[in-house]
Short mmCIF file of C-alpha atoms and ligand atoms in Angstrom, two decimals:
data_model
loop_
_atom_site.label_atom_id
_atom_site.label_comp_id
_atom_site.label_asym_id
_atom_site.label_seq_id
_atom_site.Cartn_x
_atom_site.Cartn_y
_atom_site.Cartn_z
CA MET A 17 -15.44 6.28 2.02
CA GLN A 18 -12.63 3.80 2.25
CA ILE A 19 -8.97 3.71 1.36
CA ILE A 20 -7.80 0.37 0.03
CA LYS A 21 -4.07 -0.32 -0.04
CA LEU A 22 -3.26 -3.29 -2.25
CA GLY A 23 0.03 -4.70 -1.00
CA GLY A 24 2.85 -5.37 -3.44
CA SER A 25 2.99 -9.00 -2.27
CA VAL A 26 -0.62 -9.53 -3.38
CA ILE A 27 -0.47 -7.90 -6.80
CA THR A 28 3.03 -9.10 -7.77
CA ASP A 29 5.33 -12.02 -7.11
CA LYS A 30 7.75 -10.17 -4.83
CA LYS A 31 10.67 -12.48 -5.58
CA ARG A 32 10.53 -12.27 -9.37
CA TYR A 33 11.35 -8.98 -11.05
CA CYS A 34 8.26 -7.35 -12.58
CA ARG A 35 5.92 -10.34 -12.22
CA PHE A 36 2.31 -9.15 -12.17
CA ARG A 37 -0.53 -11.22 -10.67
CA LYS A 38 -3.19 -10.49 -13.22
CA GLN A 39 -5.77 -13.03 -12.02
CA VAL A 40 -5.61 -11.87 -8.41
CA VAL A 41 -5.97 -8.23 -9.43
CA GLY A 42 -8.87 -9.19 -11.71
CA LYS A 43 -10.70 -10.78 -8.78
CA ILE A 44 -10.00 -7.82 -6.53
CA ALA A 45 -11.27 -5.47 -9.24
CA GLY A 46 -14.47 -7.55 -9.52
CA GLU A 47 -15.14 -7.15 -5.79
CA LEU A 48 -14.37 -3.44 -5.89
CA LYS A 49 -16.85 -3.01 -8.73
CA ARG A 50 -19.52 -4.89 -6.82
CA ALA A 51 -18.98 -2.65 -3.78
CA ALA A 52 -18.91 0.49 -5.96
CA ASP A 53 -22.26 -0.55 -7.46
CA ALA A 54 -23.59 -0.84 -3.92
CA GLY A 55 -22.61 2.81 -3.34
CA GLU A 56 -19.18 2.46 -1.69
CA LYS A 57 -16.59 5.14 -2.52
CA PHE A 58 -12.88 4.41 -2.67
CA VAL A 59 -9.41 5.72 -3.03
CA ILE A 60 -7.07 2.94 -4.15
CA VAL A 61 -3.37 2.82 -3.35
CA HIS A 62 -1.07 0.02 -4.44
CA GLY A 63 2.40 -1.08 -3.50
CA ALA A 64 5.33 -1.60 -5.85
CA GLY A 65 6.19 -5.25 -5.15
CA SER A 66 8.79 -6.66 -7.51
CA PHE A 67 8.31 -3.70 -9.88
CA GLY A 68 9.90 -1.42 -7.27
CA HIS A 69 11.69 -3.00 -4.34
CA ILE A 70 14.25 -5.14 -6.17
CA LYS A 71 15.79 -2.30 -8.20
CA ALA A 72 15.21 0.33 -5.49
CA ARG A 73 17.38 -1.79 -3.22
CA GLU A 74 20.01 -2.35 -5.91
CA TYR A 75 20.40 1.41 -6.44
CA GLN A 76 19.81 2.31 -2.75
CA LEU A 77 17.11 4.75 -3.72
CA ASN A 78 15.60 4.73 -0.23
CA LEU A 79 18.76 6.45 1.10
CA GLY A 80 18.54 9.34 -1.35
CA ARG A 81 20.72 10.56 -4.16
CA ASN A 82 24.29 9.27 -3.98
CA PRO A 83 26.70 10.21 -6.80
CA LYS A 84 29.00 7.35 -5.70
CA ILE A 85 26.46 4.87 -6.99
CA GLY A 86 27.12 4.70 -10.70
CA ASP A 87 24.05 5.19 -12.85
CA GLN A 88 21.81 5.75 -9.81
CA HIS A 89 19.79 8.29 -11.79
CA LEU A 90 19.20 5.61 -14.39
CA GLY A 91 18.03 3.29 -11.60
CA PHE A 92 15.67 6.02 -10.39
CA ALA A 93 14.22 6.41 -13.89
CA ARG A 94 13.97 2.61 -14.30
CA VAL A 95 12.07 2.16 -11.03
CA HIS A 96 9.69 4.96 -11.93
CA LEU A 97 9.09 3.36 -15.32
CA ASP A 98 8.54 -0.04 -13.72
CA VAL A 99 6.06 1.14 -11.07
CA ARG A 100 4.16 3.02 -13.75
CA THR A 101 4.10 -0.13 -15.84
CA LEU A 102 2.59 -1.96 -12.87
CA ASN A 103 0.15 0.87 -12.34
CA LEU A 104 -0.97 0.73 -15.97
CA LYS A 105 -1.62 -3.00 -15.67
CA ILE A 106 -3.79 -2.33 -12.64
CA MET A 107 -5.59 0.56 -14.32
CA GLU A 108 -6.32 -1.68 -17.28
CA CYS A 109 -7.80 -4.32 -14.98
CA LEU A 110 -9.93 -1.80 -13.06
CA ASN A 111 -11.19 -0.23 -16.27
CA LYS A 112 -12.05 -3.62 -17.77
CA HIS A 113 -14.14 -4.34 -14.69
CA GLY A 114 -16.08 -1.11 -15.17
CA ILE A 115 -14.34 0.98 -12.51
CA SER A 116 -13.76 4.58 -13.58
CA ALA A 117 -10.28 4.71 -12.11
CA VAL A 118 -7.74 7.45 -12.82
CA SER A 119 -4.07 7.36 -12.00
CA LEU A 120 -2.27 9.99 -9.91
CA PRO A 121 1.48 9.21 -9.96
CA PRO A 122 3.28 10.44 -6.82
CA LEU A 123 6.39 11.61 -8.71
CA SER A 124 4.20 14.41 -10.10
CA ILE A 125 2.08 15.21 -7.03
CA ALA A 126 4.17 14.42 -3.94
CA LEU A 127 7.36 15.66 -2.29
CA ASN A 128 9.42 13.93 0.38
CA SER A 129 11.64 15.46 3.02
CA ALA A 130 14.46 13.23 4.35
CA GLY A 131 12.64 10.14 3.14
CA LYS A 132 9.27 11.12 4.62
CA LEU A 133 6.22 12.18 2.68
CA LYS A 134 5.90 15.92 3.22
CA VAL A 135 3.52 17.24 0.57
CA LEU A 136 0.76 15.48 -1.35
CA ASP A 137 -1.65 17.26 -3.68
CA VAL A 138 -4.84 15.96 -2.06
CA GLY A 139 -6.83 18.38 -4.23
CA ALA A 140 -6.21 16.08 -7.21
CA PHE A 141 -7.90 13.23 -5.28
CA GLU A 142 -10.77 15.48 -4.22
CA ARG A 143 -11.37 16.58 -7.80
CA ALA A 144 -11.34 12.99 -9.03
CA LEU A 145 -13.83 11.91 -6.36
CA SER A 146 -16.14 14.84 -6.99
CA ASN A 147 -16.23 13.83 -10.68
CA SER A 148 -17.29 10.26 -9.75
CA LEU A 149 -13.83 8.91 -10.56
CA VAL A 150 -11.82 6.51 -8.43
CA PRO A 151 -8.35 7.94 -7.75
CA VAL A 152 -5.50 5.44 -7.80
CA THR A 153 -1.99 6.15 -6.58
CA PHE A 154 0.99 3.93 -5.78
CA GLY A 155 4.39 3.52 -4.15
CA ASP A 156 6.86 5.47 -6.31
CA VAL A 157 10.19 7.26 -6.40
CA VAL A 158 9.73 10.97 -5.68
CA PHE A 159 11.80 14.13 -5.30
CA ASP A 160 13.06 14.86 -1.82
CA GLU A 161 13.85 18.38 -0.62
CA LYS A 162 16.74 17.10 1.54
CA LEU A 163 17.98 14.00 -0.28
CA GLY A 164 17.41 14.91 -3.93
CA PHE A 165 15.12 11.95 -4.33
CA SER A 166 13.86 9.05 -2.25
CA ILE A 167 11.00 6.58 -2.06
CA CYS A 168 7.40 7.26 -1.22
CA SER A 169 5.67 4.13 0.00
CA GLY A 170 2.07 3.29 -0.67
CA ASP A 171 1.58 3.01 3.10
CA ASP A 172 2.66 6.61 3.63
CA LEU A 173 0.36 7.75 0.84
CA THR A 174 -2.49 5.73 2.36
CA LEU A 175 -2.11 7.31 5.78
CA LYS A 176 -1.61 10.82 4.39
CA LEU A 177 -4.82 10.42 2.40
CA GLY A 178 -6.47 8.90 5.46
CA ALA A 179 -5.52 11.93 7.55
CA HIS A 180 -7.09 14.19 4.95
CA PHE A 181 -10.25 12.27 4.09
CA LEU A 182 -10.89 10.57 7.46
CA PRO A 183 -12.41 7.52 5.77
CA GLU A 184 -14.60 5.02 7.54
CA ARG A 185 -11.99 2.33 6.99
CA VAL A 186 -8.44 1.91 5.77
CA ILE A 187 -7.86 -1.63 4.54
CA PHE A 188 -4.36 -2.97 4.01
CA VAL A 189 -4.69 -5.97 1.72
CA CYS A 190 -1.75 -8.35 2.23
CA ASP A 191 -0.59 -11.84 1.23
CA VAL A 192 -1.25 -13.15 4.76
CA PRO A 193 -4.60 -13.25 6.60
CA GLY A 194 -3.56 -10.59 9.10
CA VAL A 195 -0.77 -10.11 11.65
CA TYR A 196 0.52 -13.35 13.16
CA ALA A 197 0.68 -13.75 16.94
CA ASP A 198 4.29 -14.95 16.62
CA PHE A 199 7.01 -13.92 14.24
CA PRO A 200 8.22 -15.68 12.20
CA PRO A 201 4.93 -17.63 12.21
CA LYS A 202 4.95 -21.40 12.73
CA LYS A 203 2.51 -23.81 11.18
CA HIS A 204 -0.30 -23.21 13.67
CA THR A 205 0.40 -19.62 14.66
CA ALA A 206 -2.86 -17.75 15.02
CA ILE A 207 -3.74 -14.42 13.51
CA LEU A 208 -4.25 -11.61 16.01
CA LYS A 209 -7.81 -10.28 15.98
CA GLU A 210 -6.42 -6.96 17.13
CA ILE A 211 -2.94 -5.51 17.37
CA SER A 212 -2.10 -2.74 19.81
CA PRO A 213 1.21 -1.03 20.73
CA SER A 214 1.86 -3.53 23.55
CA ASP A 215 1.95 -6.43 21.06
CA ILE A 216 4.41 -4.96 18.64
CA SER A 217 7.74 -4.80 20.45
CA ASN A 218 8.07 -8.60 20.85
CA LEU A 219 6.93 -9.28 17.34
CA SER A 220 9.13 -6.82 15.51
CA LYS A 221 12.37 -8.04 17.15
CA ALA A 222 12.40 -11.14 15.01
CA ASN A 223 11.31 -9.49 11.81
CA PRO A 224 13.53 -10.73 8.99
CA GLU A 225 11.35 -9.31 6.26
CA PHE A 226 13.14 -7.20 3.69
CA ASP A 227 11.36 -4.23 2.32
CA VAL A 228 12.94 -0.88 1.47
CA THR A 229 9.94 0.85 3.00
CA GLY A 230 9.64 -0.88 6.37
CA GLY A 231 7.55 -4.04 5.95
CA ILE A 232 4.59 -5.01 8.10
CA PHE A 233 5.90 -3.63 11.39
CA GLY A 234 6.82 -0.27 9.92
CA LYS A 235 3.28 -0.14 8.59
CA ILE A 236 1.64 -1.00 11.93
CA GLN A 237 3.75 1.50 13.82
CA LYS A 238 2.64 4.27 11.45
CA CYS A 239 -0.97 3.16 11.92
CA PHE A 240 -0.68 3.59 15.70
CA THR A 241 0.56 7.14 15.20
CA PHE A 242 -2.30 7.78 12.78
CA LEU A 243 -4.91 6.45 15.22
CA GLU A 244 -3.65 8.55 18.12
CA GLU A 245 -5.17 11.60 16.49
CA ARG A 246 -8.02 10.00 14.59
CA LYS A 247 -10.52 7.88 16.39
CA THR A 248 -13.18 7.55 13.71
CA THR A 249 -11.21 5.56 11.13
CA GLU A 250 -10.90 1.77 11.44
CA ILE A 251 -7.67 0.21 10.18
CA TRP A 252 -7.58 -3.42 9.10
CA VAL A 253 -4.94 -5.81 7.78
CA ILE A 254 -6.60 -8.54 5.73
CA SER A 255 -5.75 -11.16 3.13
CA GLY A 256 -5.88 -10.44 -0.58
CA ARG A 257 -6.31 -14.12 -1.32
CA ASN A 258 -9.67 -14.63 0.38
CA PHE A 259 -12.08 -12.83 -1.91
CA ASP A 260 -15.21 -13.56 0.17
CA ASN A 261 -13.53 -11.89 3.09
CA PHE A 262 -12.36 -8.99 0.91
CA ARG A 263 -15.98 -8.52 -0.18
CA ASN A 264 -17.11 -8.48 3.47
CA ALA A 265 -14.37 -6.02 4.40
CA LEU A 266 -15.53 -3.62 1.70
CA ILE A 267 -18.95 -3.48 3.30
CA GLY A 268 -17.57 -3.59 6.86
CA LYS A 269 -19.20 -6.92 7.77
CA ASP A 270 -17.67 -9.95 9.57
CA ILE A 271 -14.13 -9.01 8.62
CA GLN A 272 -11.50 -11.70 9.17
CA GLY A 273 -8.12 -10.14 9.74
CA THR A 274 -6.32 -7.96 12.26
CA LYS A 275 -7.76 -4.68 13.43
CA VAL A 276 -5.14 -2.10 14.41
CA VAL A 277 -6.13 -0.45 17.69
CA ILE A 278 -4.46 1.75 20.28
CA LYS A 279 -6.95 1.01 23.16
O1 IP8 B 30 5.53 -1.09 -2.00
C1 IP8 B 30 7.48 1.31 -2.50
O2 IP8 B 30 6.12 1.35 -2.21
P1 IP8 B 30 5.46 0.21 -1.28
C2 IP8 B 30 7.83 2.08 -3.76
O3 IP8 B 30 4.06 0.65 -1.04
C3 IP8 B 30 9.12 1.71 -4.38
O4 IP8 B 30 6.25 0.18 0.00
C4 IP8 B 30 9.50 2.49 -5.55
C5 IP8 B 30 9.91 0.75 -3.97
#
C-alpha cells in the first residue's frame, strides 16, 4: 500500500486564486489507474494550493479563531468551500479515469489541538479500502479543541495515515524534482538523492517560501520524526511534472527524487 500526497503546487497554480491544473491531474490520474490495475493500493491526499492558502492567510486561520478579525468565520467557511471545490474537481478526474475514489473531508473526520492534528477517523479509510475504494482526503480547515478552529495540512494527514497503515511508501508529489542541495536553488543546483537531519539546518535557514502550513522544510522535519519510529516505510519527494518518473515511483522502481532518511 502507498500513500500519495499530491502537493498543492502541482494540482493548482499557487499564485492565482482557485486555479486548478486539470491536465496535470488528468495525467496523474491516468498513472494511478495504471498502477491500480497492476494491483497497487492507495490512499490519496492532496494539498490546498491556491484554493486554501491565499484566503487562509488573509483570515489568519492557521492561528486559530480570533474575534478581532472581522468576518473570520466567513473566511473559514469560504476556505472550506474552496478546498471542497478543489477536491470535487480531483474526484471528478479520478472517477473519469476509472478510479473508484471516495472523498473523506477532514472537517468531518479530524480534530486539531493547538494547530496539530490530534484525532483522525482512520476507520473511515479502512472501511473504504476494504470495500475496494480509494480514499481521498485533503488539506482543510478543521475544528480545534484549543483554538476553536485551525488548519489541517495534507502533510499531517499523510503522516497520520502513514503511522496507522505503515505503507510501503509515502510519496510527496511536488512541483520540483526533489529537494535541492542549496536553497534558494541556482540554475545548476542538484537535487539531493537523500536528505537526512544533518542536511536540513543549512537549507532551511534561507527558506523564503510562504505556506501557512510550513512548506517543504516543515514537511521534511515531520518526516524525520515519522521515520524515527517507523523503519519499514520509505518516504520520497518527487516531481509531479515527470509522469514517467511518477509511474516508476508508483511501482517502486528507479525513482528519481529525494529519499528522506534518518540514517
Ligand atoms: O496544502 C492546507 O493544506 P496543505 C489546507 O496540504 C489549507 O498544506 C486550508 C490551507
